[in-house]
Short mmCIF file of C-alpha atoms and ligand atoms in Angstrom, two decimals:
data_model
loop_
_atom_site.label_atom_id
_atom_site.label_comp_id
_atom_site.label_asym_id
_atom_site.label_seq_id
_atom_site.Cartn_x
_atom_site.Cartn_y
_atom_site.Cartn_z
CA MET O 1 -87.13 4.56 45.00
CA THR O 2 -85.84 7.28 47.33
CA HIS O 3 -84.86 10.53 45.66
CA THR O 4 -81.06 10.43 45.32
CA GLN O 5 -79.64 13.66 46.64
CA ILE O 6 -76.54 14.94 44.83
CA SER O 7 -74.17 16.70 47.20
CA LEU O 8 -71.77 19.43 46.09
CA THR O 9 -68.95 16.93 46.60
CA ARG O 10 -70.56 14.41 44.22
CA PHE O 11 -71.39 17.15 41.71
CA LEU O 12 -67.75 18.28 41.66
CA ILE O 13 -66.40 14.72 41.39
CA GLU O 14 -68.69 14.16 38.39
CA ALA O 15 -67.60 17.51 36.90
CA GLU O 16 -63.98 16.38 37.24
CA ARG O 17 -64.84 13.02 35.67
CA ASP O 18 -66.46 14.91 32.77
CA GLY O 19 -63.28 16.96 32.34
CA HIS O 20 -64.98 20.26 33.30
CA ILE O 21 -62.61 20.87 36.25
CA ASN O 22 -59.40 19.39 37.65
CA ALA O 23 -58.68 18.17 41.18
CA ASP O 24 -57.21 21.48 42.32
CA LEU O 25 -60.26 23.46 41.22
CA ARG O 26 -62.54 20.85 42.82
CA LEU O 27 -60.66 21.27 46.11
CA LEU O 28 -60.82 25.09 45.78
CA VAL O 29 -64.61 25.12 45.39
CA GLU O 30 -65.03 22.66 48.29
CA VAL O 31 -62.85 24.86 50.53
CA VAL O 32 -64.76 28.04 49.63
CA ALA O 33 -68.07 26.25 50.23
CA ARG O 34 -66.87 25.06 53.63
CA ALA O 35 -65.83 28.63 54.53
CA CYS O 36 -69.27 29.86 53.45
CA LYS O 37 -70.88 27.36 55.83
CA ARG O 38 -68.89 28.91 58.67
CA ILE O 39 -69.89 32.42 57.57
CA SER O 40 -73.54 31.28 57.39
CA ILE O 41 -73.34 30.13 61.02
CA ALA O 42 -71.83 33.47 62.13
CA VAL O 43 -74.39 35.51 60.14
CA GLY O 44 -77.23 33.33 61.43
CA LYS O 45 -76.43 34.06 65.07
CA GLY O 46 -77.35 37.73 64.53
CA ALA O 47 -77.26 39.78 67.71
CA LEU O 48 -76.63 36.62 69.77
CA GLY O 49 -73.24 36.20 68.12
CA GLY O 50 -71.91 39.54 69.29
CA VAL O 51 -70.76 40.31 65.74
CA LEU O 52 -73.30 42.91 64.57
CA GLY O 53 -72.43 46.54 64.10
CA ASP O 54 -69.31 48.29 62.89
CA ALA O 55 -65.79 46.95 63.29
CA GLY O 56 -63.24 49.20 64.94
CA GLU O 57 -62.15 50.29 68.41
CA GLY O 58 -63.52 52.87 70.83
CA GLY O 59 -66.55 53.70 68.77
CA GLN O 60 -64.43 54.53 65.70
CA ALA O 61 -65.58 52.39 62.73
CA SER O 62 -62.71 50.98 60.70
CA ILE O 63 -62.81 52.14 57.07
CA ASN O 64 -61.81 49.77 54.26
CA VAL O 65 -60.07 50.51 50.98
CA GLN O 66 -63.49 51.26 49.49
CA GLY O 67 -63.95 54.11 51.94
CA GLU O 68 -66.80 52.17 53.57
CA ALA O 69 -67.28 51.47 57.28
CA GLN O 70 -66.43 47.81 57.89
CA LYS O 71 -68.93 45.68 59.76
CA LYS O 72 -67.58 43.19 62.29
CA LEU O 73 -68.96 40.44 60.07
CA ASP O 74 -67.09 41.85 57.04
CA VAL O 75 -63.83 41.38 58.94
CA LEU O 76 -64.80 37.98 60.35
CA SER O 77 -65.95 36.69 56.94
CA ASN O 78 -62.72 37.86 55.35
CA GLU O 79 -60.67 36.10 58.03
CA ILE O 80 -62.64 32.87 57.59
CA LEU O 81 -61.95 32.85 53.83
CA LEU O 82 -58.25 33.69 54.26
CA GLU O 83 -57.71 30.96 56.88
CA ALA O 84 -59.66 28.33 54.92
CA ASN O 85 -57.71 28.92 51.69
CA ALA O 86 -54.17 29.38 53.01
CA TRP O 87 -52.96 25.77 53.44
CA GLY O 88 -54.65 23.68 50.72
CA GLY O 89 -52.03 24.14 48.01
CA HIS O 90 -54.64 25.02 45.36
CA LEU O 91 -54.12 28.80 45.36
CA ALA O 92 -51.24 31.10 44.45
CA GLY O 93 -52.91 34.23 45.80
CA LEU O 94 -56.08 35.92 47.02
CA ALA O 95 -57.72 39.34 46.69
CA SER O 96 -60.60 40.70 48.75
CA GLU O 97 -62.86 43.72 48.75
CA GLU O 98 -61.74 44.15 52.37
CA MET O 99 -58.00 44.19 51.63
CA THR O 100 -56.12 47.05 49.96
CA THR O 101 -53.79 44.77 47.99
CA SER O 102 -53.80 41.11 46.99
CA LEU O 103 -52.00 38.49 49.11
CA PRO O 104 -49.76 35.70 47.80
CA ILE O 105 -50.21 32.41 49.67
CA PRO O 106 -47.60 32.39 52.49
CA GLU O 107 -44.36 30.62 51.58
CA THR O 108 -44.92 28.24 54.52
CA TYR O 109 -47.62 26.57 52.41
CA PRO O 110 -47.50 25.03 48.91
CA ARG O 111 -48.84 27.32 46.19
CA GLY O 112 -51.26 26.22 43.46
CA ARG O 113 -52.25 27.49 40.05
CA TYR O 114 -55.36 29.58 40.89
CA LEU O 115 -56.18 33.08 42.06
CA LEU O 116 -59.23 33.63 44.27
CA LEU O 117 -61.03 36.97 44.50
CA PHE O 118 -63.96 37.60 46.80
CA ASP O 119 -66.32 40.01 48.44
CA PRO O 120 -66.52 38.22 51.78
CA LEU O 121 -69.85 39.70 52.81
CA ASP O 122 -71.65 41.68 50.16
CA GLY O 123 -74.56 43.83 51.25
CA SER O 124 -73.24 43.93 54.79
CA SER O 125 -74.99 47.27 55.39
CA ASN O 126 -78.11 45.04 55.54
CA ILE O 127 -76.69 42.86 58.29
CA ASP O 128 -78.00 44.98 61.14
CA VAL O 129 -81.53 44.92 59.71
CA ASN O 130 -81.56 41.15 59.11
CA VAL O 131 -81.78 41.27 55.32
CA SER O 132 -80.13 38.60 53.13
CA VAL O 133 -76.43 39.09 52.42
CA GLY O 134 -73.86 36.95 50.69
CA THR O 135 -70.32 35.99 49.75
CA ILE O 136 -69.25 36.45 46.11
CA PHE O 137 -66.18 34.72 44.65
CA SER O 138 -64.29 34.52 41.37
CA VAL O 139 -61.49 32.16 40.28
CA LEU O 140 -58.78 32.97 37.74
CA ARG O 141 -55.67 31.09 36.66
CA CYS O 142 -52.40 32.37 38.01
CA PRO O 143 -50.28 33.38 34.97
CA GLN O 144 -47.66 30.79 34.00
CA GLY O 145 -44.33 31.20 35.76
CA VAL O 146 -45.66 33.56 38.46
CA ALA O 147 -44.79 32.12 41.87
CA ALA O 148 -45.81 35.08 44.05
CA PRO O 149 -48.68 36.88 42.29
CA GLU O 150 -49.13 40.59 42.72
CA ASP O 151 -52.10 42.84 41.95
CA GLN O 152 -51.32 43.08 38.24
CA HIS O 153 -51.56 39.29 37.85
CA PHE O 154 -55.22 39.46 38.94
CA LEU O 155 -56.09 42.03 36.26
CA GLN O 156 -57.64 39.58 33.79
CA PRO O 157 -60.95 40.10 31.94
CA GLY O 158 -64.00 38.29 33.32
CA SER O 159 -63.91 35.95 30.31
CA ALA O 160 -60.77 34.41 31.86
CA GLN O 161 -62.67 33.15 34.94
CA VAL O 162 -62.60 29.37 35.39
CA ALA O 163 -65.23 29.41 38.16
CA ALA O 164 -67.49 31.88 39.95
CA GLY O 165 -70.22 31.77 42.51
CA TYR O 166 -71.96 33.23 45.50
CA CYS O 167 -73.38 31.99 48.74
CA ILE O 168 -76.58 33.74 49.81
CA TYR O 169 -77.38 33.79 53.52
CA GLY O 170 -81.15 34.09 53.40
CA PRO O 171 -84.07 32.05 54.76
CA SER O 172 -82.01 29.18 53.40
CA THR O 173 -78.28 29.26 52.69
CA MET O 174 -77.64 28.57 49.00
CA LEU O 175 -74.49 28.21 46.95
CA VAL O 176 -74.83 29.17 43.27
CA LEU O 177 -71.88 28.06 41.15
CA THR O 178 -70.57 27.91 37.61
CA VAL O 179 -67.42 26.20 36.37
CA GLY O 180 -68.25 27.16 32.79
CA HIS O 181 -70.85 24.45 32.16
CA GLY O 182 -74.11 26.03 33.29
CA THR O 183 -75.15 27.69 36.55
CA HIS O 184 -76.26 25.41 39.36
CA ALA O 185 -77.83 25.98 42.79
CA PHE O 186 -77.16 24.04 45.99
CA THR O 187 -79.12 24.37 49.24
CA LEU O 188 -77.41 23.85 52.60
CA ASP O 189 -78.83 20.90 54.55
CA ARG O 190 -78.02 22.24 58.01
CA GLU O 191 -78.65 18.90 59.73
CA VAL O 192 -76.09 17.08 57.61
CA GLY O 193 -73.91 20.13 56.88
CA SER O 194 -73.85 19.48 53.11
CA PHE O 195 -74.79 21.59 50.12
CA ILE O 196 -77.37 19.61 48.11
CA LEU O 197 -78.01 20.21 44.39
CA THR O 198 -81.47 21.77 44.13
CA THR O 199 -81.36 23.30 40.66
CA ARG O 200 -79.20 21.86 37.88
CA GLY O 201 -78.99 24.40 35.06
CA MET O 202 -80.64 27.67 36.18
CA ARG O 203 -82.15 29.54 33.20
CA ILE O 204 -83.04 33.26 33.13
CA PRO O 205 -86.18 33.98 31.03
CA GLU O 206 -85.31 35.97 27.89
CA GLU O 207 -87.98 38.61 28.60
CA THR O 208 -89.00 40.24 31.87
CA ARG O 209 -91.43 42.64 33.50
CA GLU O 210 -89.29 43.32 36.58
CA PHE O 211 -86.40 45.74 37.10
CA ALA O 212 -84.07 46.33 40.04
CA VAL O 213 -82.49 49.75 40.56
CA ASN O 214 -82.05 52.24 43.39
CA MET O 215 -84.60 54.84 42.24
CA SER O 216 -83.32 57.43 44.76
CA ASN O 217 -80.41 58.04 42.36
CA GLN O 218 -82.72 58.82 39.45
CA ARG O 219 -81.93 62.54 39.22
CA PHE O 220 -78.18 61.75 39.09
CA TRP O 221 -78.35 59.26 36.19
CA GLU O 222 -77.07 59.80 32.64
CA ALA O 223 -79.76 60.76 30.09
CA PRO O 224 -80.11 57.28 28.47
CA MET O 225 -80.70 55.70 31.87
CA GLN O 226 -83.28 58.37 32.75
CA GLN O 227 -85.09 57.64 29.46
CA TYR O 228 -84.81 53.85 29.79
CA ILE O 229 -86.28 53.76 33.32
CA GLY O 230 -88.77 56.53 32.46
CA ASP O 231 -90.16 54.35 29.67
CA LEU O 232 -90.42 51.35 32.00
CA LEU O 233 -92.41 53.48 34.45
CA LEU O 234 -94.84 54.57 31.69
CA GLY O 235 -95.89 50.91 31.53
CA LYS O 236 -98.44 49.67 29.01
CA ASP O 237 -99.37 53.24 27.96
CA GLY O 238 -95.75 53.99 27.09
CA PRO O 239 -93.32 52.80 24.39
CA ARG O 240 -92.74 49.46 26.12
CA GLY O 241 -96.44 48.56 25.92
CA LYS O 242 -96.42 46.60 29.19
CA ASP O 243 -96.38 47.31 32.92
CA PHE O 244 -93.25 46.59 34.98
CA ASN O 245 -92.66 45.72 38.64
CA MET O 246 -89.68 46.92 40.69
CA ARG O 247 -87.61 45.26 43.40
CA TRP O 248 -84.48 46.62 45.16
CA VAL O 249 -82.97 44.72 48.12
CA ALA O 250 -79.72 46.73 48.08
CA SER O 251 -77.89 43.44 48.47
CA MET O 252 -76.50 42.46 45.07
CA VAL O 253 -76.47 38.74 45.92
CA ALA O 254 -80.19 38.83 46.83
CA ASP O 255 -81.17 40.86 43.76
CA VAL O 256 -79.11 38.68 41.40
CA HIS O 257 -80.42 35.47 42.99
CA ARG O 258 -84.00 36.62 42.34
CA ILE O 259 -83.09 37.37 38.71
CA LEU O 260 -81.40 33.99 38.24
CA THR O 261 -84.52 32.40 39.72
CA ARG O 262 -87.33 34.28 37.93
CA GLY O 263 -85.75 36.77 35.50
CA GLY O 264 -85.48 40.56 35.57
CA ILE O 265 -82.89 43.22 34.96
CA PHE O 266 -80.54 44.53 37.66
CA SER O 267 -78.79 47.85 37.20
CA TYR O 268 -76.38 49.97 39.13
CA PRO O 269 -75.65 52.55 36.41
CA LEU O 270 -73.30 55.48 36.40
CA ASP O 271 -74.60 58.50 38.27
CA SER O 272 -72.98 61.88 38.82
CA LYS O 273 -72.05 60.83 42.38
CA CYS O 274 -70.22 57.58 41.55
CA ALA O 275 -69.12 58.39 37.97
CA PRO O 276 -65.78 59.87 39.13
CA LYS O 277 -64.96 56.42 40.61
CA GLY O 278 -66.17 54.60 37.48
CA GLY O 279 -69.38 53.36 39.12
CA LYS O 280 -70.55 51.88 42.44
CA LEU O 281 -70.04 48.12 42.09
CA ARG O 282 -66.64 46.49 41.84
CA LEU O 283 -65.60 44.73 38.64
CA MET O 284 -63.28 41.96 39.85
CA TYR O 285 -65.27 40.42 42.70
CA GLU O 286 -68.85 41.61 42.15
CA ALA O 287 -69.67 42.36 38.51
CA ASN O 288 -67.44 39.73 36.83
CA PRO O 289 -68.49 36.68 38.90
CA MET O 290 -72.16 37.69 38.65
CA ALA O 291 -71.75 38.25 34.90
CA PHE O 292 -70.25 34.75 34.47
CA LEU O 293 -73.13 33.16 36.44
CA VAL O 294 -75.77 35.14 34.53
CA GLU O 295 -74.32 34.39 31.06
CA GLN O 296 -74.04 30.69 31.96
CA ALA O 297 -77.78 30.85 32.82
CA GLY O 298 -78.65 32.29 29.40
CA GLY O 299 -78.72 35.94 30.49
CA ALA O 300 -76.52 38.91 29.61
CA ALA O 301 -74.26 41.26 31.59
CA SER O 302 -73.04 44.63 30.40
CA THR O 303 -71.64 47.97 31.47
CA GLY O 304 -74.47 49.46 29.38
CA ARG O 305 -71.98 49.99 26.58
CA MET O 306 -70.02 46.70 26.36
CA ARG O 307 -70.12 43.06 27.48
CA MET O 308 -69.01 42.92 31.11
CA LEU O 309 -66.76 39.88 30.64
CA ASP O 310 -64.79 41.73 27.95
CA VAL O 311 -63.79 44.65 30.22
CA VAL O 312 -59.99 44.69 30.62
CA PRO O 313 -59.32 45.63 34.25
CA SER O 314 -56.94 48.46 35.09
CA SER O 315 -56.99 48.15 38.89
CA LEU O 316 -57.92 45.59 41.53
CA HIS O 317 -60.79 47.57 43.07
CA GLN O 318 -62.02 49.10 39.81
CA ARG O 319 -65.70 50.02 39.73
CA VAL O 320 -68.08 49.66 36.76
CA PRO O 321 -71.70 50.41 35.85
CA VAL O 322 -73.70 47.16 35.81
CA PHE O 323 -76.69 45.93 33.78
CA LEU O 324 -77.42 42.21 34.02
CA GLY O 325 -80.28 39.74 33.72
CA SER O 326 -82.83 38.82 31.04
CA ARG O 327 -80.93 38.93 27.77
CA ALA O 328 -83.58 40.80 25.71
CA GLU O 329 -84.00 43.47 28.42
CA VAL O 330 -80.26 44.07 28.80
CA ALA O 331 -80.07 44.51 25.00
CA ILE O 332 -82.85 47.14 25.18
CA ALA O 333 -81.03 49.03 27.95
CA GLU O 334 -77.82 48.94 25.88
CA ASP O 335 -79.75 50.25 22.86
CA TYR O 336 -80.89 53.33 24.83
CA HIS O 337 -77.20 54.03 25.56
CA ARG O 338 -76.13 53.30 21.95
CA ARG O 339 -78.71 55.68 20.50
CA HIS O 340 -77.80 58.38 23.02
CA ASP O 341 -74.07 58.04 22.34
CA ALA O 342 -74.59 58.07 18.55
CA ILE O 343 -76.31 61.45 18.79
CA ARG O 344 -73.64 62.78 21.09
CA ALA O 345 -70.71 61.23 19.15
CA PRO O 346 -68.41 63.84 17.58
CA ALA O 347 -69.02 64.21 13.81
P1 LIG K 401 -77.15 51.31 47.42
C1 LIG K 401 -74.01 46.61 48.87
O1 LIG K 401 -73.34 47.61 49.60
C2 LIG K 401 -73.71 46.85 47.41
O2 LIG K 401 -72.34 46.78 47.19
C3 LIG K 401 -74.47 45.84 46.56
O3 LIG K 401 -74.62 44.62 47.22
C4 LIG K 401 -75.81 46.50 46.32
O4 LIG K 401 -76.40 46.12 45.09
C5 LIG K 401 -75.45 47.99 46.30
O5 LIG K 401 -74.22 48.14 47.02
C6 LIG K 401 -76.53 48.81 46.98
O6 LIG K 401 -76.16 50.17 46.83
O7 LIG K 401 -76.55 52.59 46.88
O8 LIG K 401 -78.53 51.02 46.87
O9 LIG K 401 -77.08 51.16 48.92
#
């Protein structure tokens, strides 16, 4: 009997039949996946597509709301997602890392009940050196009675997400998705143009021997982070009693995909450089969707001091420290912070 391939479309129809999603959310995920296929094609052309390098005119890179130089592919990916989601009638509004404020769906189109947030091309600094990058997205419900959502309507804790996912543009293009019933991976069949289910129910091992952090920031970290990583580096002769390996791609989608696939802990902690902004990574369209995916795969996600999905946002582009991955390892990292804070806590 031939192996029956389950396409994303079939998976979503079955999820709707099981009552996990409704028709609007099914359409939303299909539309985002289709946009990701177009982004994959643009990313895959590399230098031949004429879209590498910085966006901007006359040699002046355009700077986004994050204060970062935009890549041409950042802008193109954002435009692809905006165009794909404008007309379907499933969304009330969108927010993007590349846009200063959120956008309500134009009045020329019907509006739906969901809000879509995304980082259209995360890790884009890696584009020019041909390292995996990705699109990250998060779906919230538009508050009842809100026809034209504004920024404050997006400010919901990560626990309110109804769906989240990423598309990683690597050796293969993969969509990793949760609608609140497990985390599932789909691989793009380029010949057919369909995402095919390749892992139903990703599970992160409870324990790990692998950590992901940008070690060049070590001298800027808070004391508990210095001690936590210092103990990992002492290996089997130190308090952890085992040796650890390190990986850092500097593309969150690639690092998180490795952790969802084989375990590990990913961290972008506070350091004295990014602490004034609250951290490096963005809560609404990086940390929260990744936290939802990781928790649905049996892992944990934290700011180091609280569960990520419980953080109540105060602004659309808010940044947070991030620890996520193997549940037991995240708990250990949190314990280093808890013990440090207890000593420092005012009497
Ligand atoms: P650093 C990419 O710019 C990103 O937002 C994440 O994808 C990645 O984890 C992080 O920043 C890398 O930061 O400071 O190591 O370049």
